[in-house]
GROMACS .gro file of C-alpha atoms in nm:
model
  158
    1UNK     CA    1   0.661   1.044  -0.058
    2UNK     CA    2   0.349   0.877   0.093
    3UNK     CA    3   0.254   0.812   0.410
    4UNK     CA    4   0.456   0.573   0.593
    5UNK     CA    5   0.364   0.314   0.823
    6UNK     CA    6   0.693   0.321   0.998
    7UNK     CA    7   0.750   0.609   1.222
    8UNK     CA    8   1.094   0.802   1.170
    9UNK     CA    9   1.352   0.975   1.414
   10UNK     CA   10   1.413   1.198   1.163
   11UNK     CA   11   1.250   1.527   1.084
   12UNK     CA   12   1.053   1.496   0.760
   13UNK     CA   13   1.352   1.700   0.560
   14UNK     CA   14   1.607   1.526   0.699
   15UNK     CA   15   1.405   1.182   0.612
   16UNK     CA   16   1.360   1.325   0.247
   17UNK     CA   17   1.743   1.405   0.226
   18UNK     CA   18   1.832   1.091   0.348
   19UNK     CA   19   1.581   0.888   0.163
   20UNK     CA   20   1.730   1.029  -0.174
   21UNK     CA   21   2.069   0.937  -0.061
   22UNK     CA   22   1.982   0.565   0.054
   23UNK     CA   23   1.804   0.550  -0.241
   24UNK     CA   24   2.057   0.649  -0.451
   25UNK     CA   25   2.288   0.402  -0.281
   26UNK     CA   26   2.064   0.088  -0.318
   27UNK     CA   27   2.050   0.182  -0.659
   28UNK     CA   28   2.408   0.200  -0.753
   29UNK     CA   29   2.468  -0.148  -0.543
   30UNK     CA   30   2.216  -0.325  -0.666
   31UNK     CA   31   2.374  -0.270  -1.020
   32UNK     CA   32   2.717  -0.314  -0.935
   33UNK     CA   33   2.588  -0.661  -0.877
   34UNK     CA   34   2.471  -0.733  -1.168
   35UNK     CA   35   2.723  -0.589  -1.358
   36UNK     CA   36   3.020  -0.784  -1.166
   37UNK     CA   37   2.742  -1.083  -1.213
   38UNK     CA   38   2.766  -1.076  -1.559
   39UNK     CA   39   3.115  -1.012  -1.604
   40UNK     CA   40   3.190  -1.315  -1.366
   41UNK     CA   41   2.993  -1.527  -1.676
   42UNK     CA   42   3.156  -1.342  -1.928
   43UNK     CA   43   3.483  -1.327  -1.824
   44UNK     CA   44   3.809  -1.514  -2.010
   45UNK     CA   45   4.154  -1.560  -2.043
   46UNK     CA   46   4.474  -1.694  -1.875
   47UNK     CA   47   4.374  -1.520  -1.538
   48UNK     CA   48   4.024  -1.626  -1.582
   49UNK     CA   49   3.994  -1.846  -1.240
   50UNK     CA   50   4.121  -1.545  -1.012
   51UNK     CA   51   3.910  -1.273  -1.183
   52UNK     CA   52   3.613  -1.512  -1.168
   53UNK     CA   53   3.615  -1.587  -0.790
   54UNK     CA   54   3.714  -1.186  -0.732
   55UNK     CA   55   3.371  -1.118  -0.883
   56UNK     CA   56   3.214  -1.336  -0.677
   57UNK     CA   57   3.294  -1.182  -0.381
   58UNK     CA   58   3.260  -0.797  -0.499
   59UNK     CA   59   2.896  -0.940  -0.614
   60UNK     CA   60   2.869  -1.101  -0.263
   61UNK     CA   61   2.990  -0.731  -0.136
   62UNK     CA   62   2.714  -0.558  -0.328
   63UNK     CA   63   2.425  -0.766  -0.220
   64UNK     CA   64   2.497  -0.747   0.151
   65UNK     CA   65   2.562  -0.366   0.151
   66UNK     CA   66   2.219  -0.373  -0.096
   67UNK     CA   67   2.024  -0.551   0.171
   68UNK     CA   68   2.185  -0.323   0.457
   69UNK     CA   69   2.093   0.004   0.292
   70UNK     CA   70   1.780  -0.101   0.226
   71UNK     CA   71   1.665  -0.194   0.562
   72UNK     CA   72   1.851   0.107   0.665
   73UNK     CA   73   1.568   0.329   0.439
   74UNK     CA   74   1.276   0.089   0.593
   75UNK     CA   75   1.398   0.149   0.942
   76UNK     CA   76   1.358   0.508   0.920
   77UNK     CA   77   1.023   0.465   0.714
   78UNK     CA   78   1.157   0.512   0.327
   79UNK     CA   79   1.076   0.259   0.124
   80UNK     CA   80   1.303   0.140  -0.067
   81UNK     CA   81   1.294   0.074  -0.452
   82UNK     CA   82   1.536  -0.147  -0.598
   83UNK     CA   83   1.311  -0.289  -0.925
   84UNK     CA   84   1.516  -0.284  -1.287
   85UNK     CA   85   1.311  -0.041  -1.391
   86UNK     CA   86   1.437   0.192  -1.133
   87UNK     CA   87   1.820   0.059  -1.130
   88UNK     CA   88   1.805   0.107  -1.564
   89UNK     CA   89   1.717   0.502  -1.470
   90UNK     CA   90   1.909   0.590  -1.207
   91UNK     CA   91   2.256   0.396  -1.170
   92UNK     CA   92   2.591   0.560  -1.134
   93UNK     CA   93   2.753   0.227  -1.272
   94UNK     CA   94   2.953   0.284  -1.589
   95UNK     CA   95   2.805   0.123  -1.892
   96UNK     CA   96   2.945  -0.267  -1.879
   97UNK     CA   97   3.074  -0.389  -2.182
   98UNK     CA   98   2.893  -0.719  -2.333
   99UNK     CA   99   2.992  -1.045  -2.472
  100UNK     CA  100   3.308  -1.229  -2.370
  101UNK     CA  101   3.587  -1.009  -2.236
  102UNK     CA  102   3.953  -1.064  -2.133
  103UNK     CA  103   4.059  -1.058  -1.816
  104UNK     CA  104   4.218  -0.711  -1.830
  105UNK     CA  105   3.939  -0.572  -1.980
  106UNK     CA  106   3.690  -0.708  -1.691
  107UNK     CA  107   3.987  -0.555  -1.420
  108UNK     CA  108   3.981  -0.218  -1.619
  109UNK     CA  109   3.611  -0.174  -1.608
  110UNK     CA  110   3.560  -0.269  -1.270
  111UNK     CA  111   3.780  -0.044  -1.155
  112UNK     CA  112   3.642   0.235  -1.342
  113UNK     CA  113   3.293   0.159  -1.172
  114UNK     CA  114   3.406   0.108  -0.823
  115UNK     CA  115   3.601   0.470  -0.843
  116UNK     CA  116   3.283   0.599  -0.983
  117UNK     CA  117   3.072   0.456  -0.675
  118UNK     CA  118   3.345   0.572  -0.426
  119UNK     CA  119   3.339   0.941  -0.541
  120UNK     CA  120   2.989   0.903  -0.535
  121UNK     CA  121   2.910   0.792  -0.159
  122UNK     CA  122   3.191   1.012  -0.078
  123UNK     CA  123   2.992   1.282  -0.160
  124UNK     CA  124   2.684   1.090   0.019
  125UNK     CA  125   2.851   1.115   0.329
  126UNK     CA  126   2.930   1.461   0.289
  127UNK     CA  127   2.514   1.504   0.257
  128UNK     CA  128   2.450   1.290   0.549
  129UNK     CA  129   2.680   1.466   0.767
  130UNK     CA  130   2.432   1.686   0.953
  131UNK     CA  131   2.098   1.499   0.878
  132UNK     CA  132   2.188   1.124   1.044
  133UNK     CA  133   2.465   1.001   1.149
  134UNK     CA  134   2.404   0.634   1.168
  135UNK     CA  135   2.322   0.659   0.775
  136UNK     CA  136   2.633   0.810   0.749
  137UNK     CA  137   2.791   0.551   0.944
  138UNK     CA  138   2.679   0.293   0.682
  139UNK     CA  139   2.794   0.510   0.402
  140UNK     CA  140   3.138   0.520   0.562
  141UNK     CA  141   3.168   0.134   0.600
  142UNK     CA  142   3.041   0.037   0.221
  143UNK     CA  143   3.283   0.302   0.116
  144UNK     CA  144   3.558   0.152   0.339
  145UNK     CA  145   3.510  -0.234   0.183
  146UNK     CA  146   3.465  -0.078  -0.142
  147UNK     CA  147   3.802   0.154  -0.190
  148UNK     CA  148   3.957  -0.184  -0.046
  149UNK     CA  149   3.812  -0.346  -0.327
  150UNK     CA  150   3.940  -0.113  -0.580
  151UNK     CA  151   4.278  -0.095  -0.446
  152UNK     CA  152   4.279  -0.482  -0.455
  153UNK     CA  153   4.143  -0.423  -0.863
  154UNK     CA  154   4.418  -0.180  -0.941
  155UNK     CA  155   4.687  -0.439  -0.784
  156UNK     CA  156   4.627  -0.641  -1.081
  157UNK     CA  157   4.696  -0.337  -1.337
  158UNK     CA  158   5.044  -0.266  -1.180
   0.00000   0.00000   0.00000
């Protein structure tokens, strides 16, 4: 990590441990929406107008919680990285199927991928438990809007 020009209330290990969680984080949320983005273009079938505008707001979802975690990591002097390059290498998003898909199909996958993010920042706020609170704060409340989301997903399995 190089030198930042923003101090840190952190110690230097607990900035590194926290930094690799935030990162992590903006990562995964940065490609959640551009997977939901391109499922809301891809997206088809008799359901097509309620799955559309439900992408549109977990893709709303994603960007603010991107935008919050990443000023979370400049705040505590971690710059953040969320370039394509980096989201291609590192996302916890499941593989997104392409070309046009039925509604069912878009529901299925999405759930599968916001299950897979929740276990994931589950465990991130596990990490940040003893190394910053406030980060683990943040964790708690994307986590919180996005098992809401998935239970809201799954209602339209049942």
């Amino acid at each position: 990590m190089s030198k930042s020009p923003i101090s840190s209330p952190l110690s230097d290990a607990a900035r590194e441990s926290v930094g690799a969680v935030l990162q992590a984080t903006l990562v995964d949320l940065v490609d959640l929406s551009l997977v939901s983005k391109q499922a809301h273009w891809n997206v088809v079938g008799k359901n097509f107008r309620s799955v559309h505008l439900q992408l549109d707001e977990l893709v709303t979802t994603a960007r603010t919680y991107a935008d919050e975690v990443a000023e979370r990591a400049a705040a505590l002097g971690i710059s953040p990285n969320g370039k394509a390059k980096t989201v291609a290498a590192a996302s916890g998003v499941p593989e997104f199927p392409d070309n046009w898909l039925k509604e069912d199909q878009v529901v299925a996958s999405v759930v599968t991928a916001l299950a897979k993010l929740i276990e994931r920042l589950r465990a991130r706020i596990d990490e940040t438990d003893k190394s910053d609170l406030v980060t683990q704060d943040l964790l708690i409340e994307i986590t919180k809007k996005l098992e809401e989301a998935h239970w809201m997903w799954q209602a339209q399995q049942a």
